[in-house]
Short mmCIF file of N, CA and C and ligand atoms in Angstrom, two decimals:
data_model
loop_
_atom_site.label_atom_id
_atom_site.label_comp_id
_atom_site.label_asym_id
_atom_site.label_seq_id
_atom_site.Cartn_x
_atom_site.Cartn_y
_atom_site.Cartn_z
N UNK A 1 -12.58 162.31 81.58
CA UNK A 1 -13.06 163.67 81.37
C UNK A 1 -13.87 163.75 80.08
N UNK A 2 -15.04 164.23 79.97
CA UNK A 2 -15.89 164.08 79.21
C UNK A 2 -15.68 165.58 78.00
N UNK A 3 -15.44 165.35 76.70
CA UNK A 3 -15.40 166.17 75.84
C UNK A 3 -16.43 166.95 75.52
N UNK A 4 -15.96 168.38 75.36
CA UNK A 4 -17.25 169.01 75.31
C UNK A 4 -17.76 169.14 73.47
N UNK A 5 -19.24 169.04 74.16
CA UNK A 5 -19.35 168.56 72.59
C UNK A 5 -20.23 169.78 71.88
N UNK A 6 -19.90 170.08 70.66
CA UNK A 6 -20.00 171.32 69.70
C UNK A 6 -21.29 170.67 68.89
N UNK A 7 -21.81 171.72 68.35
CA UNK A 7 -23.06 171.17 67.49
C UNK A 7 -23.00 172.64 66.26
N UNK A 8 -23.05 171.62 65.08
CA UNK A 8 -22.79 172.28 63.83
C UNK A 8 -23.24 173.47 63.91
N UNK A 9 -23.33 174.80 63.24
CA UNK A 9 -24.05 175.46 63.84
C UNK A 9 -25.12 175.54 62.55
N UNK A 10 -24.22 174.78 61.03
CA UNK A 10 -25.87 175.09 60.19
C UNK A 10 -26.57 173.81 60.54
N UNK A 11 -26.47 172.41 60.56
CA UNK A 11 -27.73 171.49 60.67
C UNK A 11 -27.87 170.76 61.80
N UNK A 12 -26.58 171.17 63.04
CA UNK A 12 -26.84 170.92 64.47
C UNK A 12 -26.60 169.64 64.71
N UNK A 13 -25.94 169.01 63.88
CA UNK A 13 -24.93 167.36 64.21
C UNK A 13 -23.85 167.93 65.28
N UNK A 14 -23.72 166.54 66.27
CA UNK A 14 -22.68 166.98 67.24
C UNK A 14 -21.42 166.66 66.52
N UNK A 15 -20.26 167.41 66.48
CA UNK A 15 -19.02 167.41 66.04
C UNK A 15 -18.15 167.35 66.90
N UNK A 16 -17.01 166.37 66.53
CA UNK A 16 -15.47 166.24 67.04
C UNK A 16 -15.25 167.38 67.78
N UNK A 17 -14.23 167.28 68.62
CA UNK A 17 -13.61 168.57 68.84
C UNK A 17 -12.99 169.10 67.61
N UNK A 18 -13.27 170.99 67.12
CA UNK A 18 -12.29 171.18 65.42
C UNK A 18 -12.33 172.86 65.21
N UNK A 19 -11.74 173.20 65.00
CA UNK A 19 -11.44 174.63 65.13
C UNK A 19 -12.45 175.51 64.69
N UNK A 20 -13.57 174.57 63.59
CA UNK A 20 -14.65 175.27 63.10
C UNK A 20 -15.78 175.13 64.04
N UNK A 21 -17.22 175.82 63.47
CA UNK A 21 -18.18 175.86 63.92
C UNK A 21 -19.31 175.26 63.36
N UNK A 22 -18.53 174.34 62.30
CA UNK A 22 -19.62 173.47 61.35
C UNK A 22 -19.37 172.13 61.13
N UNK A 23 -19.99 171.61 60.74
CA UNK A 23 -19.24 169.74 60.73
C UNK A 23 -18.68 169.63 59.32
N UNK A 24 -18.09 168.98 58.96
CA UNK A 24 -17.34 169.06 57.77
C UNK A 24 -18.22 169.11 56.69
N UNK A 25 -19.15 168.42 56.71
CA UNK A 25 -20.00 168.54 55.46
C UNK A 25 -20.91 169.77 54.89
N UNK A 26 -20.90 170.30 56.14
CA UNK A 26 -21.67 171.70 55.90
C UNK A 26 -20.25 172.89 55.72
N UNK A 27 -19.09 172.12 56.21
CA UNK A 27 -17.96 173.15 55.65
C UNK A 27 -17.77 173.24 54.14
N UNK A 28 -17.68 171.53 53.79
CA UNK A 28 -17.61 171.58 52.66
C UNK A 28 -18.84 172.11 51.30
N UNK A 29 -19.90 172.34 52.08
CA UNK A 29 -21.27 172.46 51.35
C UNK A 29 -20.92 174.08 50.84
N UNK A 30 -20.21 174.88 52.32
CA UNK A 30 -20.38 176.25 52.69
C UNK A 30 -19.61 176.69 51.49
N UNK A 31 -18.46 176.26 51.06
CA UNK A 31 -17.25 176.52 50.49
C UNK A 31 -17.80 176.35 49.17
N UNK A 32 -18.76 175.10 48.43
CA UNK A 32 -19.19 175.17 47.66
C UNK A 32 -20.22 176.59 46.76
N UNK A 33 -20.42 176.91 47.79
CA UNK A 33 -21.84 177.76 47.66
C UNK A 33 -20.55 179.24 47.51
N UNK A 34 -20.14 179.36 48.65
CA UNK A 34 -18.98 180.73 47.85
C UNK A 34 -18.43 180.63 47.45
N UNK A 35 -18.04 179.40 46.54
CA UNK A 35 -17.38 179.68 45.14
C UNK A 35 -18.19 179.82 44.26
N UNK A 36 -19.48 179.35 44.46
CA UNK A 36 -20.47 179.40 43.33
C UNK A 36 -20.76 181.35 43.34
N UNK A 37 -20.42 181.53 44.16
CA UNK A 37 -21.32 183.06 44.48
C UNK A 37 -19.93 183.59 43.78
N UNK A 38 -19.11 183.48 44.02
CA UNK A 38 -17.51 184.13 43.68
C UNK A 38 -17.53 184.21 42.32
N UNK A 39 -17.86 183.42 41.38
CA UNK A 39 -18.38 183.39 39.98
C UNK A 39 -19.44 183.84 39.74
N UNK A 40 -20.70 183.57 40.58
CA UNK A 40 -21.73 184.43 39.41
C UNK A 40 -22.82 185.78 41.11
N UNK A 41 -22.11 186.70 40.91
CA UNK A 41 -22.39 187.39 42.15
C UNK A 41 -24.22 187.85 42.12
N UNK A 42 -24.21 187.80 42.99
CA UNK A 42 -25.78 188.31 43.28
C UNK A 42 -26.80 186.96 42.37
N UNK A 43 -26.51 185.84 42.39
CA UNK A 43 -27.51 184.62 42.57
C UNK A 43 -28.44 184.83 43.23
N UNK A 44 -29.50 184.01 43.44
CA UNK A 44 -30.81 184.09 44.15
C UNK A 44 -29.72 182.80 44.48
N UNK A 45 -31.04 182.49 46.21
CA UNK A 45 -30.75 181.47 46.60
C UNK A 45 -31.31 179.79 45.97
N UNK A 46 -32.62 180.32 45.10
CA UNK A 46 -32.66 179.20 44.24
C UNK A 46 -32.02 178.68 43.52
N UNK A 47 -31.08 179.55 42.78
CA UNK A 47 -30.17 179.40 41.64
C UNK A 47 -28.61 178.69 42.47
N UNK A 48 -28.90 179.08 43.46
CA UNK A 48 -26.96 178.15 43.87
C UNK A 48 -27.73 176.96 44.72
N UNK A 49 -28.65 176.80 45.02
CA UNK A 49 -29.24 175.37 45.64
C UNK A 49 -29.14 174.43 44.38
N UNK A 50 -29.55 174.80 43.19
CA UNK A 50 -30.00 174.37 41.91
C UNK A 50 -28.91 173.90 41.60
N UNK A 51 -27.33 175.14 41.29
CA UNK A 51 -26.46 175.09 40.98
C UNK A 51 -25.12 174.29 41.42
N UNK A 52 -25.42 173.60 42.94
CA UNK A 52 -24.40 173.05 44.19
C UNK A 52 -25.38 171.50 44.54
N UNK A 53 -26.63 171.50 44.26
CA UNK A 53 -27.34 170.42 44.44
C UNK A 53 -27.52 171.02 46.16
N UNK A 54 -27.28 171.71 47.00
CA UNK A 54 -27.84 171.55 48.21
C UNK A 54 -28.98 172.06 48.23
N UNK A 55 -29.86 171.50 49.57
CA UNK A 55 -31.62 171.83 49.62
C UNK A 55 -31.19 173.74 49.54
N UNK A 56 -32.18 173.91 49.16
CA UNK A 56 -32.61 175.37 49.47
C UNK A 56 -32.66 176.32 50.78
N UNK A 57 -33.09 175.27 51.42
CA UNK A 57 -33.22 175.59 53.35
C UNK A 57 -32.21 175.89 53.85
N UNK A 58 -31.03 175.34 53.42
CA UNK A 58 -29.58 175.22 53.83
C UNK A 58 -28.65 176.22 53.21
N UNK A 59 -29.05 176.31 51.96
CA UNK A 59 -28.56 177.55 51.48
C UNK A 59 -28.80 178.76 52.07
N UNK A 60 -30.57 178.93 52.58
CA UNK A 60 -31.28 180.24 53.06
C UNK A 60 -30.47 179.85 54.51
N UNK A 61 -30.19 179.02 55.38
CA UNK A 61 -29.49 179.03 56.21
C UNK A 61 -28.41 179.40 56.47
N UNK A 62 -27.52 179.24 55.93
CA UNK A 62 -26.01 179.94 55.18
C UNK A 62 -26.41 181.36 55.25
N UNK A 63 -27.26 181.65 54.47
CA UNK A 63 -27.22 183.04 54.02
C UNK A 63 -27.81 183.75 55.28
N UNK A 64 -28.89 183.18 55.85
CA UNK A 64 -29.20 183.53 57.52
C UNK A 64 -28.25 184.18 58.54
N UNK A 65 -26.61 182.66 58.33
CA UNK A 65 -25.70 183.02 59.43
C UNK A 65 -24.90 184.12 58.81
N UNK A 66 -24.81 184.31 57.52
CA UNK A 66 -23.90 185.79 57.03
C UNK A 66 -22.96 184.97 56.76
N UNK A 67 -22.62 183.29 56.27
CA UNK A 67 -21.19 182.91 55.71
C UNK A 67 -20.79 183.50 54.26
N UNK A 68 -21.99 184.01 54.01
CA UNK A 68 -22.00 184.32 52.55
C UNK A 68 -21.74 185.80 52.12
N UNK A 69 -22.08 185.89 50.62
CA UNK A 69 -22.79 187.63 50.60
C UNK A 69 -24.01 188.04 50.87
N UNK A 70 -24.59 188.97 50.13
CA UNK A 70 -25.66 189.18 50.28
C UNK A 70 -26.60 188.45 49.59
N UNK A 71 -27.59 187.73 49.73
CA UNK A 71 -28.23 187.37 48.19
C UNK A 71 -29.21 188.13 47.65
N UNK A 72 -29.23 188.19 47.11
CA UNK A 72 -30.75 188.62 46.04
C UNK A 72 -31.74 187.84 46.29
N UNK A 73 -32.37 188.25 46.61
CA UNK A 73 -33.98 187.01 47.33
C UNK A 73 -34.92 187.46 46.17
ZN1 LIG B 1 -23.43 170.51 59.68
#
């Protein structure tokens, strides 16, 4: 029986079967970025790409799906 297979939903790698909707690395990226926001609120998205080392795209992606707050653009 063939597993059905999930695709991250921020950078679209196929993932394990897992209770989330992201592959671990973009869980762990995600988690990075709202703690960064949890400390300094209303960041631009340049400033926590800068601040977490992830691309920018991925951040504006994040902030796309609503894992986040609001940002300040
Ligand atoms: Zn991913």
């Amino acid at each position: 029986m063939e597993a059905f297979v999930r695709h991250c939903r921020l950078c679209n790698e196929s993932i394990e079967s897992s209770p989330f909707t992201m592959c671990t690395t973009c869980l762990y990226e995600s988690e990075q970025v709202r703690q960064f926001i949890s400390k300094h609120p209303l960041v631009s998205i340049e400033e926590i790409s800068r601040a977490t080392n992830i691309p920018f795209q991925k951040v504006e992606q994040m902030a796309e799906l609503g894992l986040n707050h609001k940002y300040k653009v």
